[in-house]
CSV table of C-alpha atoms in Angstrom, one decimal:
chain,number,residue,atom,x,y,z
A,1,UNK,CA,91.3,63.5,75.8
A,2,UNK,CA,93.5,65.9,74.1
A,3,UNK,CA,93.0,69.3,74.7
A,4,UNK,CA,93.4,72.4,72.5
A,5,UNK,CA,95.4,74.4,74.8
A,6,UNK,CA,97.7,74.0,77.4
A,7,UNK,CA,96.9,77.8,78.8
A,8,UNK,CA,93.9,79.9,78.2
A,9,UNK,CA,93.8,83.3,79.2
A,10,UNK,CA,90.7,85.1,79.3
A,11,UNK,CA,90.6,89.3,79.4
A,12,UNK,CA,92.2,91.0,77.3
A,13,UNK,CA,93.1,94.0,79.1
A,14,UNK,CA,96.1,95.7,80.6
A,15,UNK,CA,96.7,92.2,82.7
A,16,UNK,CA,95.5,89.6,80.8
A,17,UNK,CA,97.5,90.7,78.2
A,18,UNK,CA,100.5,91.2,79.7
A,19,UNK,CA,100.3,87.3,81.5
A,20,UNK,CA,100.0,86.3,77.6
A,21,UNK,CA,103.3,88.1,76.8
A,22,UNK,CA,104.9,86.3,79.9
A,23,UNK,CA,103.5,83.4,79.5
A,24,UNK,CA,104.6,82.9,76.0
A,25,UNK,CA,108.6,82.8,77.1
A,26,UNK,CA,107.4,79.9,79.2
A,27,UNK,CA,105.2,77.3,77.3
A,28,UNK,CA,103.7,76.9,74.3
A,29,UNK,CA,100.0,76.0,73.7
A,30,UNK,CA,98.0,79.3,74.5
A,31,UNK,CA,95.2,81.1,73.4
A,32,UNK,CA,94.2,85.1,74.5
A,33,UNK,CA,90.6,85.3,74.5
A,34,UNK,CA,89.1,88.9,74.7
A,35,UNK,CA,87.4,90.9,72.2
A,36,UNK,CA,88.5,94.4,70.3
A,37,UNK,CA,87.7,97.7,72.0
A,38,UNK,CA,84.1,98.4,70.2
A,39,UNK,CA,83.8,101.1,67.9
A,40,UNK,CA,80.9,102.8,69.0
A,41,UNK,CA,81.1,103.2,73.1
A,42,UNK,CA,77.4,104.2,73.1
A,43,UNK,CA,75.9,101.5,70.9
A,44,UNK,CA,78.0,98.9,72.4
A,45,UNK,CA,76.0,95.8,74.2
A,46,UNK,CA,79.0,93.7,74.8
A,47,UNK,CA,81.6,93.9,77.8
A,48,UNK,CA,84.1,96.9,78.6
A,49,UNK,CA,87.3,97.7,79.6
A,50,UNK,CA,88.5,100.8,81.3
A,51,UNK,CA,91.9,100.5,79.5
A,52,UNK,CA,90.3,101.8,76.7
A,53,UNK,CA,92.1,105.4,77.4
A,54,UNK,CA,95.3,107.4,76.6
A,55,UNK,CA,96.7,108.1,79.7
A,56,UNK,CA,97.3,106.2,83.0
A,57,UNK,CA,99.5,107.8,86.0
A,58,UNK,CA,102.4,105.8,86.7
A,59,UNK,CA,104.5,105.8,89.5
A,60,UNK,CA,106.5,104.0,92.2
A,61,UNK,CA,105.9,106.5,95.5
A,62,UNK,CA,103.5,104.3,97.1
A,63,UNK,CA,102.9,103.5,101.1
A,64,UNK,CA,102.3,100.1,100.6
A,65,UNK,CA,105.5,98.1,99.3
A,66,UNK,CA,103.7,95.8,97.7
A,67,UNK,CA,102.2,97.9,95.7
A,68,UNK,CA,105.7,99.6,95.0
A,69,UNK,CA,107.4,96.9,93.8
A,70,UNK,CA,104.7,95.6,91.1
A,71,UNK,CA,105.0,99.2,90.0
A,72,UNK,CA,108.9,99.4,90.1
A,73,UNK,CA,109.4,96.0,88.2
A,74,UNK,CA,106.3,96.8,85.6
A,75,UNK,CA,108.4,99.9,84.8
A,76,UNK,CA,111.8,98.6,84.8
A,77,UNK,CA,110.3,96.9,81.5
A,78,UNK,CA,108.5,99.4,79.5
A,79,UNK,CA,111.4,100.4,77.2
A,80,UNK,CA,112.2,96.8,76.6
A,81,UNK,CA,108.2,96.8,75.8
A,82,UNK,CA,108.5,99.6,73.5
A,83,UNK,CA,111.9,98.5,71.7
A,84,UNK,CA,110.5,95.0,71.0
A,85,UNK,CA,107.2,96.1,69.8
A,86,UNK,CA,107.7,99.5,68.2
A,87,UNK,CA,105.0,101.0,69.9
A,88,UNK,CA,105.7,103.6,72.7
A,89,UNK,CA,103.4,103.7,75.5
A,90,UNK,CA,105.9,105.4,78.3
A,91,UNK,CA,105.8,109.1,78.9
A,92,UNK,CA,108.6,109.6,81.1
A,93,UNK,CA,107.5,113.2,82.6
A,94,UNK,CA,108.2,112.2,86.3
A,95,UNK,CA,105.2,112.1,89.0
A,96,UNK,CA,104.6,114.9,91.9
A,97,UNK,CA,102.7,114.1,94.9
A,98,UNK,CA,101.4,117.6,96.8
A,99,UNK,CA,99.7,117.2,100.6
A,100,UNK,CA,99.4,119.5,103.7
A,101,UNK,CA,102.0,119.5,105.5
A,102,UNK,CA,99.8,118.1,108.7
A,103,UNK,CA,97.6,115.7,106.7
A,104,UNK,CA,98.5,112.2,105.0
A,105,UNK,CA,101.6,112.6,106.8
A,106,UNK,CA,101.6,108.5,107.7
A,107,UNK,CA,101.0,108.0,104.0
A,108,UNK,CA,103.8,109.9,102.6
A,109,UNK,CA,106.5,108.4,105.3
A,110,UNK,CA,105.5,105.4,104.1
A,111,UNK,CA,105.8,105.8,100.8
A,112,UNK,CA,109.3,107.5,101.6
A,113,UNK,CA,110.3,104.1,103.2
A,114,UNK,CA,108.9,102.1,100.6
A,115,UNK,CA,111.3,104.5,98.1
A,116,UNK,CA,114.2,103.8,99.9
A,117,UNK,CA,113.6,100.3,100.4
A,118,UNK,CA,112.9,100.7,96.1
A,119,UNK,CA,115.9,102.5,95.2
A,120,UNK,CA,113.7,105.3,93.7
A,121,UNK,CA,115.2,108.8,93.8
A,122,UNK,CA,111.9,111.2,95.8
A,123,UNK,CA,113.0,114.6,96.2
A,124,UNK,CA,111.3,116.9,98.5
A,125,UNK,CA,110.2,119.9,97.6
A,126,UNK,CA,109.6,122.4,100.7
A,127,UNK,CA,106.4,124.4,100.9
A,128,UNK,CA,108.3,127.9,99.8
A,129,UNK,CA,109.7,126.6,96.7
A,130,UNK,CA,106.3,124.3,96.0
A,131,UNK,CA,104.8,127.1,93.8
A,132,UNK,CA,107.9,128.0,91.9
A,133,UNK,CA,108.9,124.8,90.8
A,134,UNK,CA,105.4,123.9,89.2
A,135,UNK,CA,103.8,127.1,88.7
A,136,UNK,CA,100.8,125.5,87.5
A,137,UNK,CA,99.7,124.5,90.6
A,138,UNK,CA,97.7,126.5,92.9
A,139,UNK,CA,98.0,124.9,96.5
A,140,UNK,CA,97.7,126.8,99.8
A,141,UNK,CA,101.2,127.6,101.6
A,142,UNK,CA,101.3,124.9,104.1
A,143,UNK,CA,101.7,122.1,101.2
A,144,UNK,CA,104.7,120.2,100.6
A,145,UNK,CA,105.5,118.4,97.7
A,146,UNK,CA,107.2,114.6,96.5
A,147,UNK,CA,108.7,114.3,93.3
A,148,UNK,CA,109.4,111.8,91.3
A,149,UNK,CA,111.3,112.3,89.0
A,150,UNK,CA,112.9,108.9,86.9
A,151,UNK,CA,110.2,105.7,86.5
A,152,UNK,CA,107.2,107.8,87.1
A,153,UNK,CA,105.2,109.4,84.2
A,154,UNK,CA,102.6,108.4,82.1
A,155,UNK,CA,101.4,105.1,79.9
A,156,UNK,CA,99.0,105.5,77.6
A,157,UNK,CA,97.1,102.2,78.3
A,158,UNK,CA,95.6,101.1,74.8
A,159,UNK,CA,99.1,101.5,73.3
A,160,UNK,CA,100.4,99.3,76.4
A,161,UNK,CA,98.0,96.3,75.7
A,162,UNK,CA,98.6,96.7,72.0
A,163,UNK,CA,102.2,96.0,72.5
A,164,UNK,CA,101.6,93.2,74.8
A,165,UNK,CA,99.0,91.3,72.6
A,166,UNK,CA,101.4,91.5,69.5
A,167,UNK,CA,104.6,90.3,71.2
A,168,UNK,CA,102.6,87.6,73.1
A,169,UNK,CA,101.1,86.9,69.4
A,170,UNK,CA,105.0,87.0,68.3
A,171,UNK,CA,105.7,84.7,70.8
A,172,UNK,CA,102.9,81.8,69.8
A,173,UNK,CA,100.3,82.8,71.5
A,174,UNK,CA,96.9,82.5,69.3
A,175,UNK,CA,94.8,85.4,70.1
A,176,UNK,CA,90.6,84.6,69.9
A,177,UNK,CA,89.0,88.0,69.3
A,178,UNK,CA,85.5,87.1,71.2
A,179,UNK,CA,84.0,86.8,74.6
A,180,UNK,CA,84.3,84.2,76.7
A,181,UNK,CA,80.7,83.4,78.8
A,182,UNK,CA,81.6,80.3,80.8
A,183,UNK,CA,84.1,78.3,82.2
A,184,UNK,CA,83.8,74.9,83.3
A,185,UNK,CA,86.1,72.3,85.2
A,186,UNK,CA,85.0,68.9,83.4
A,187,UNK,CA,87.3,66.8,86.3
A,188,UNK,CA,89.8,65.8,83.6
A,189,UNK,CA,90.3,69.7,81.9
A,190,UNK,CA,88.8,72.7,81.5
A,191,UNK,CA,86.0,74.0,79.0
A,192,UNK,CA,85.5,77.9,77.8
A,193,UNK,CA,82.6,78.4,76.0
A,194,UNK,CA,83.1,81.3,73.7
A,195,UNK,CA,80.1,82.9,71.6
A,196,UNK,CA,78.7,79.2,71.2
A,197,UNK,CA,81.9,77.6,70.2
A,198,UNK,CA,84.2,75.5,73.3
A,199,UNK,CA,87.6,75.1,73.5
A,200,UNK,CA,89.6,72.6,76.3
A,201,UNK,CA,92.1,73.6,78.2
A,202,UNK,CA,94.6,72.3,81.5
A,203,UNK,CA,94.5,75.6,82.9
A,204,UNK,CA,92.5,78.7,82.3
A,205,UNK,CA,93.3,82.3,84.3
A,206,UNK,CA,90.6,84.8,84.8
A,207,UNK,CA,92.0,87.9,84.3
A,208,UNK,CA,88.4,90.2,83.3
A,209,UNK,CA,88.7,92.6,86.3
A,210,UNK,CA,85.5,94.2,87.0
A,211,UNK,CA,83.7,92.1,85.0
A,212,UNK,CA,84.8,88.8,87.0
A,213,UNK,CA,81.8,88.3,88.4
A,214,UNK,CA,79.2,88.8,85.3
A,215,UNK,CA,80.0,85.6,83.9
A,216,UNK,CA,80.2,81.9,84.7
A,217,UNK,CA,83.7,82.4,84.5
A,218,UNK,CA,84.8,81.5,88.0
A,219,UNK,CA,83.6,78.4,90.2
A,220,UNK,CA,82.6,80.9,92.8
A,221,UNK,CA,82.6,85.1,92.8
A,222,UNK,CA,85.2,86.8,94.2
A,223,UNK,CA,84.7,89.1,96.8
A,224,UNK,CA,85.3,92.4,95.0
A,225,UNK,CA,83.6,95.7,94.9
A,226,UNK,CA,83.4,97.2,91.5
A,227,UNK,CA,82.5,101.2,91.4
A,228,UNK,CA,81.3,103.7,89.1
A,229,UNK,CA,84.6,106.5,88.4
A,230,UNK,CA,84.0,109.0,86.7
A,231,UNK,CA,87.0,111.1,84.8
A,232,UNK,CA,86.8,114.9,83.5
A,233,UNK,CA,88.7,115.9,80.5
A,234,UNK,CA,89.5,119.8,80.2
A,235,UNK,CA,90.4,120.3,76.3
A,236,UNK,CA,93.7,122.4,76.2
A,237,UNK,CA,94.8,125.2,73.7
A,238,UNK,CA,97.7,127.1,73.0
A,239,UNK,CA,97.4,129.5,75.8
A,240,UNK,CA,96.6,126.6,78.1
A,241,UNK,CA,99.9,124.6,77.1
A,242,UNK,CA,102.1,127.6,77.4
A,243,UNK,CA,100.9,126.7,80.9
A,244,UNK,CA,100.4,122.8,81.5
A,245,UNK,CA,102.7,121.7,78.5
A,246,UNK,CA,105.8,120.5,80.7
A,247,UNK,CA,103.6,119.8,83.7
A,248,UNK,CA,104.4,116.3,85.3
A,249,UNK,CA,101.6,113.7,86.6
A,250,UNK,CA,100.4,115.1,89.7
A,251,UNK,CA,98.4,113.5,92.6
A,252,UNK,CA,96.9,116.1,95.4
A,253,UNK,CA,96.1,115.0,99.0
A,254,UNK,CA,93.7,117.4,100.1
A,255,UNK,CA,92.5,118.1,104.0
A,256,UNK,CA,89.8,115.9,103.3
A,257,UNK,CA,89.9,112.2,101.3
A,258,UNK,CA,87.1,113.9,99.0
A,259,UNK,CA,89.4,116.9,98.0
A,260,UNK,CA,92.1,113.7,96.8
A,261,UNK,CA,92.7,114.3,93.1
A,262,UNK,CA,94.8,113.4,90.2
A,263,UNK,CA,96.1,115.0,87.2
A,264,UNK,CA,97.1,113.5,83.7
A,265,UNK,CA,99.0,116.1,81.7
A,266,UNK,CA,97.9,117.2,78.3
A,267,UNK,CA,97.5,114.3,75.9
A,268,UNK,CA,96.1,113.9,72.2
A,269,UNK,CA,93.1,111.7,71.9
A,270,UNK,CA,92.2,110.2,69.0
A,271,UNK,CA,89.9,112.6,68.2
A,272,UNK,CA,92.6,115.0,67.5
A,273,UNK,CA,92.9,117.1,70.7
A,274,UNK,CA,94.5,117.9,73.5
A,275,UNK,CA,92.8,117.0,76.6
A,276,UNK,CA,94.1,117.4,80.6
A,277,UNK,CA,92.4,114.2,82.5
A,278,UNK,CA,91.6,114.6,86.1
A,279,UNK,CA,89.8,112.2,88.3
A,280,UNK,CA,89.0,111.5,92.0
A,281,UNK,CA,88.0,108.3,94.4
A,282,UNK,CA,84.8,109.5,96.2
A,283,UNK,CA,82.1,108.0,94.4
A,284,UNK,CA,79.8,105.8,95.7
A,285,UNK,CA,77.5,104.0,93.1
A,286,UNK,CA,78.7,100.1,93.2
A,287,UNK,CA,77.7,97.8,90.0
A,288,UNK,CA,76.7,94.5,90.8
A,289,UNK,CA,75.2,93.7,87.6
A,290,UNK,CA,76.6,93.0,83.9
A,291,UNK,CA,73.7,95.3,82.6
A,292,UNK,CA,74.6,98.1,84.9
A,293,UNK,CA,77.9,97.6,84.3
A,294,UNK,CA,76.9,98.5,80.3
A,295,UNK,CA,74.9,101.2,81.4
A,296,UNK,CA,77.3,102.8,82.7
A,297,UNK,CA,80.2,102.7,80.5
A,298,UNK,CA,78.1,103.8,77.5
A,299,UNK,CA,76.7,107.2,79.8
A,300,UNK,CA,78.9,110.3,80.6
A,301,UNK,CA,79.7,109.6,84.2
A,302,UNK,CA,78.0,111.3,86.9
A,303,UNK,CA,77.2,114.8,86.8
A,304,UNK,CA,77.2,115.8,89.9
A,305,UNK,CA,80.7,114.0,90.6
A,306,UNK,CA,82.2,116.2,87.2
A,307,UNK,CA,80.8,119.7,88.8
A,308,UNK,CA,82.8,118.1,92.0
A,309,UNK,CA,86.1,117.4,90.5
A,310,UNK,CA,85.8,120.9,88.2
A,311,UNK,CA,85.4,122.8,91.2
A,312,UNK,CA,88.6,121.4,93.1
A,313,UNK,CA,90.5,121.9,89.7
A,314,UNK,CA,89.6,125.4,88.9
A,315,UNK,CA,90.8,126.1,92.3
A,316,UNK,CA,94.4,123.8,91.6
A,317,UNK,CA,94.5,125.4,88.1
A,318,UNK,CA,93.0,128.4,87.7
A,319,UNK,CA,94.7,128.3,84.0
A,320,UNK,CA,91.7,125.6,83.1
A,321,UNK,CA,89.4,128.1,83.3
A,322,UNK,CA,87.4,128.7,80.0
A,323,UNK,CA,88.3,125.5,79.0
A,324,UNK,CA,85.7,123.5,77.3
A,325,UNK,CA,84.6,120.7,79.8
A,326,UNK,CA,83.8,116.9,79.1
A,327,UNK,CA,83.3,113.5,81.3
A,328,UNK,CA,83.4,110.2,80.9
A,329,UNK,CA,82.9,106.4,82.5
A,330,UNK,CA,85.2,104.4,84.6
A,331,UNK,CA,85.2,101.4,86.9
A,332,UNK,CA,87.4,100.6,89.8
A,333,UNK,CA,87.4,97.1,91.3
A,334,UNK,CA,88.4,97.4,94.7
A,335,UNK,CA,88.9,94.1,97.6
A,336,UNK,CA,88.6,93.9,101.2
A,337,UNK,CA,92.5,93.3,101.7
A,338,UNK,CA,93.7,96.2,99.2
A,339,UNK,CA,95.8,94.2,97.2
A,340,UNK,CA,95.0,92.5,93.9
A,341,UNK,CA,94.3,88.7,93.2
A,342,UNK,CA,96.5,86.4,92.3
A,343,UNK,CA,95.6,82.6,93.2
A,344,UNK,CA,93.5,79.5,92.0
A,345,UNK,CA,89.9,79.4,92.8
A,346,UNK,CA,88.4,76.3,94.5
A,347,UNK,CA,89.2,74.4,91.0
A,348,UNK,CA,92.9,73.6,91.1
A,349,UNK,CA,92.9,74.2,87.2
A,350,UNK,CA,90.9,77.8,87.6
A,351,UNK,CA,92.7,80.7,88.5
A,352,UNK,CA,91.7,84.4,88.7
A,353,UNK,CA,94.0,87.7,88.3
A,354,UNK,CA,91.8,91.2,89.1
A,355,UNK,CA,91.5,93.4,91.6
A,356,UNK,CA,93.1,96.5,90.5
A,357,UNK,CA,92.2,98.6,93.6
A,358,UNK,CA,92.1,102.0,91.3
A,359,UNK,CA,96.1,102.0,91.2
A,360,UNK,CA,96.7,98.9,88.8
A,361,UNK,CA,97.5,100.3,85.4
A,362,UNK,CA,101.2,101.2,86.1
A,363,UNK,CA,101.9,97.7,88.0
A,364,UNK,CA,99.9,95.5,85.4
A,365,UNK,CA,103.2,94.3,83.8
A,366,UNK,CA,103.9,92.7,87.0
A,367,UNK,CA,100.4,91.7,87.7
A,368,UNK,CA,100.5,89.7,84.2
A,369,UNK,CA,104.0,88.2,85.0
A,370,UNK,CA,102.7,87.1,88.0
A,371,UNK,CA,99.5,84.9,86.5
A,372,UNK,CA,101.8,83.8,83.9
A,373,UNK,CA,103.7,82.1,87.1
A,374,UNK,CA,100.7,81.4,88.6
A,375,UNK,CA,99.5,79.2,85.9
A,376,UNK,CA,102.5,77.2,84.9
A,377,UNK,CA,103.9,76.4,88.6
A,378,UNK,CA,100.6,76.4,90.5
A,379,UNK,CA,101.8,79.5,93.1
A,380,UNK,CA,103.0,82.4,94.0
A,381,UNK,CA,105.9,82.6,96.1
A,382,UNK,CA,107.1,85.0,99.2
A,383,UNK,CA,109.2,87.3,97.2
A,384,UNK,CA,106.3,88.1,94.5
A,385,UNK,CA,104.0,88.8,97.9
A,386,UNK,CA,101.9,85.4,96.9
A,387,UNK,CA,100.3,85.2,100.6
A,388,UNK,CA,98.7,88.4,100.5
A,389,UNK,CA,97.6,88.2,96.8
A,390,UNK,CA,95.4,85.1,98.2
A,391,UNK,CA,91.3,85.3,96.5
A,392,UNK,CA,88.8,85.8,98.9
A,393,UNK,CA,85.5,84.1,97.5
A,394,UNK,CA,82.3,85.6,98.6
C-alpha cells in the first residue's frame, strides 16, 4: 500500500517545527500537522502551546553540558534562521546570571566548566562592581554575577516557529493546519487521524510537548510531569525604560530555590506595549488531564504564585514599582532524568520529541534537528547525547 507520506510530524511548536525545517534538507515526502495559534485564548476549546509568547531567555551558561550544547548549536543558527526567512526572532542582549556568593556554588562551577568545554566567553563580575554594572538590579552585597555576553539574549518564540514552518514549507514540506487525535501503527505503516480525515505514513514523530499524553498519539504515555507556570508581565513606560531599556536577560539564584527568578527585558506585545516578563519554578499544581490542561491556559495563572513572584521583583527592581501588573498561563513538562526525549516508542515507526524541562525554548533548534535524525536513520548517536535522550514510558 502506498502511503501519503514518507514523514509526518505532529506539533507544531518550537520543536516540531524546527524537525520539519531539518527534515526537509533530508527527504522529501512530509507533512507538519499542528493547528494556528487560536485567536481568542479564553474561548479557545482546542489544544495550546506555550510558544505562543514574545520572549524566551536564551542562553548557553548551563551546568549540565548537555543542555549547553543543544543551546550552543540552536544559537549558532539563528542568524542563518533569520537571513533565510526574513523574520528576526534573535535579540542579542547577552544573559546575566546573579547568586550568593555561598549558594548554587556547584551549579555555577558547572556551568563555568560546561562554558569552557563550549567555547562561550562568561565574564565574572565580582560582588563590588555587581551593582554598577547593571544598576537595575537590586541584590544584597554578597552576590556575584555571570555574564554572558555573545549567544545569549532573547528569542521571541512565535516569530521563531514562524520562520521555521515557512522555510520547512520552502523546503517541501506540506503543512496540515489541524489537530491530530490518534496515531496508529497498522503493522505495514502508520495512520494519523486528523479531525475525521487519515493520512498513512512510514514514520510519524510526536513532538506535542505537554500535551503528549492527551491523545492517542503515542503506543504508550511517557513518563513526564506537566505543571501549571505562571508568568507576570509588568507594563513599562518611559520612566521605567530609562531604567530597564538596555537591561540584559537576567536569571537570579536566590538563598532559597523559591526565591529562583528570571527576567525578560522590555518587549512589545502585540497589543502595543511594553511589557517586562518575569517568572519562577515553584509551583506545584500538575495537569494530568486534556481538560485541565484547557482550563488552565485560558485562566490568568495562579494568583497567589503572581503576589509571590511581584514581591521578589519589587525587591530586585524597585523601579517596577507603580507599574501596572498582569499574569498569565504556562506549562512546563518536566522528566524523571532532566533531559528531553528523543527516541522511538515501543512501535519502531513511532517516535516522540518533548520534554522540555522549563529550559527548552533556546535549544529547540537542536531539539528539532535531532528528531529530524531520529526519524530518517532510526537513532541518535553518542555525540548528539542519544543515550540519555532515551523515553521512559510510564
Amino acid at each position: 500500500m502506498a502511503v501519503d507520506f514518507r514523514f509526518i510530524i505532529i506539533g507544531r511548536g518550537m520543536m516540531g517545527a524546527a524537525a520539519a525545517r531539518h527534515l526537509s534538507a533530508m527527504a522529501d515526502g512530509i507533512a507538519l500537522i499542528g493547528p494556528r495559534e487560536p485567536a481568542e485564548r479564553k474561548a479557545h476549546d482546542g489544544v495550546f502551546a506555550s510558544h505562543y509568547d514574545e520572549a524566551r531567555i536564551t542562553r548557553t551558561f548551563d551546568g549540565n553540558l548537555a543542555w549547553g550544547t543543544f543551546a550552543a548549536r540552536a544559537l549558532d543558527r539563528y542568524r542563518e534562521i533569520e537571513a533565510r526567512s526574513g523574520i528576526s526572532f534573535f535579540s542579542e542582549v547577552g544573559c546575566l546570571f546573579a547568586a550568593p556568593d555561598k549558594s548554587e556554588q556547584d551549579y555555577i562551577d558547572r556551568a563555568l566548566t560546561v562554558s569552557r568545554t563550549l567555547g562561550s566567553d562568561i565574564e565574572t563580575i565580582a560582588s563590588s562592581d555587581l551593582s554598577r554594572r547593571f544598576p537595575y538590579l537590586a541584590v544584597d552585597a554578597d552576590f556575584s554575577g555571570y555574564f554572558e555576553r555573545k549567544r545569549a539574549g532573547h528569542i521571541n518564540p512565535r516569530a521563531l516557529v514562524r520562520a521555521q514552518a515557512m522555510l520547512a514549507e520552502q523546503g517541501g514540506v506540506t503543512l496540515i493546519e489541524a489537530t491530530a487525535t490518534s496515531v496508529r501503527d497498522t503493522g505495514a505503516h502508520v495512520e494519523v487521524t486528523v479531525d475525521g480525515r487519515r493520512y498513512s505514513a512510514e514514520r510519524v514523530l510526536v513532538a506535542v510537548g505537554g500535551f503528549s499524553n492527551f491523545h492517542a498519539l503515542l503506543p504508550r504515555s511517557v513518563d513526564t510531569k506537566v505543571m501549571a507556570r505562571t508568568v507576570v508581565f509588568y507594563e513599562i513606560g518611559e520612566r521605567e525604560m530609562a531604567v530597564f531599556g538596555d537591561m540584559p536577560s537576567t536569571i537570579v539564584l536566590g538563598d532559597r530555590e523559591e526565591d529562583h527568578i528570571y527576567i525578560l527585558p522590555p518587549v512589545r506585545y502585540p497589543d502595543g506595549r511594553i511589557y517586562l516578563k518575569l517568572g519562577g519554578d515553584t509551583e506545584t499544581l500538575s495537569i494530568n488531564r486534556l481538560e485541565d490542561a484547557g482550563a488552565w491556559f485560558r485562566s490568568d495563572g495562579s494568583a497567589a504564585e503572581r503576589d509571590h513572584l511581584c514581591r521578589i521583583a519589587l525587591q530586585l527592581m524597585p523601579a517596577l514599582a507603580g507599574c501596572p501588573v498582569t499574569s498569565g498561563p504556562c506549562v512546563a513538562n518536566f522528566t524523571p532524568t532532566g533531559y528531553p526525549y528523543a527516541g522511538f516508542t515501543q512501535s519502531p515507526r513511532i517516535a516522540v520529541l518533548t520534554g522540555g524541562n522549563f529550559v527548552a525554548a533556546k535549544s529547540s533548534d537542536e531539539l528539532g534537528r535531532l528528531g529530524a535524525v531520529l526519524l530518517t536513520e532510526g537513532r541518535l548517536g553518542d555525540t548528539d547525547f542519544g543515550g540519555e535522550l532515551t523515553p521512559v514510558f510510564a
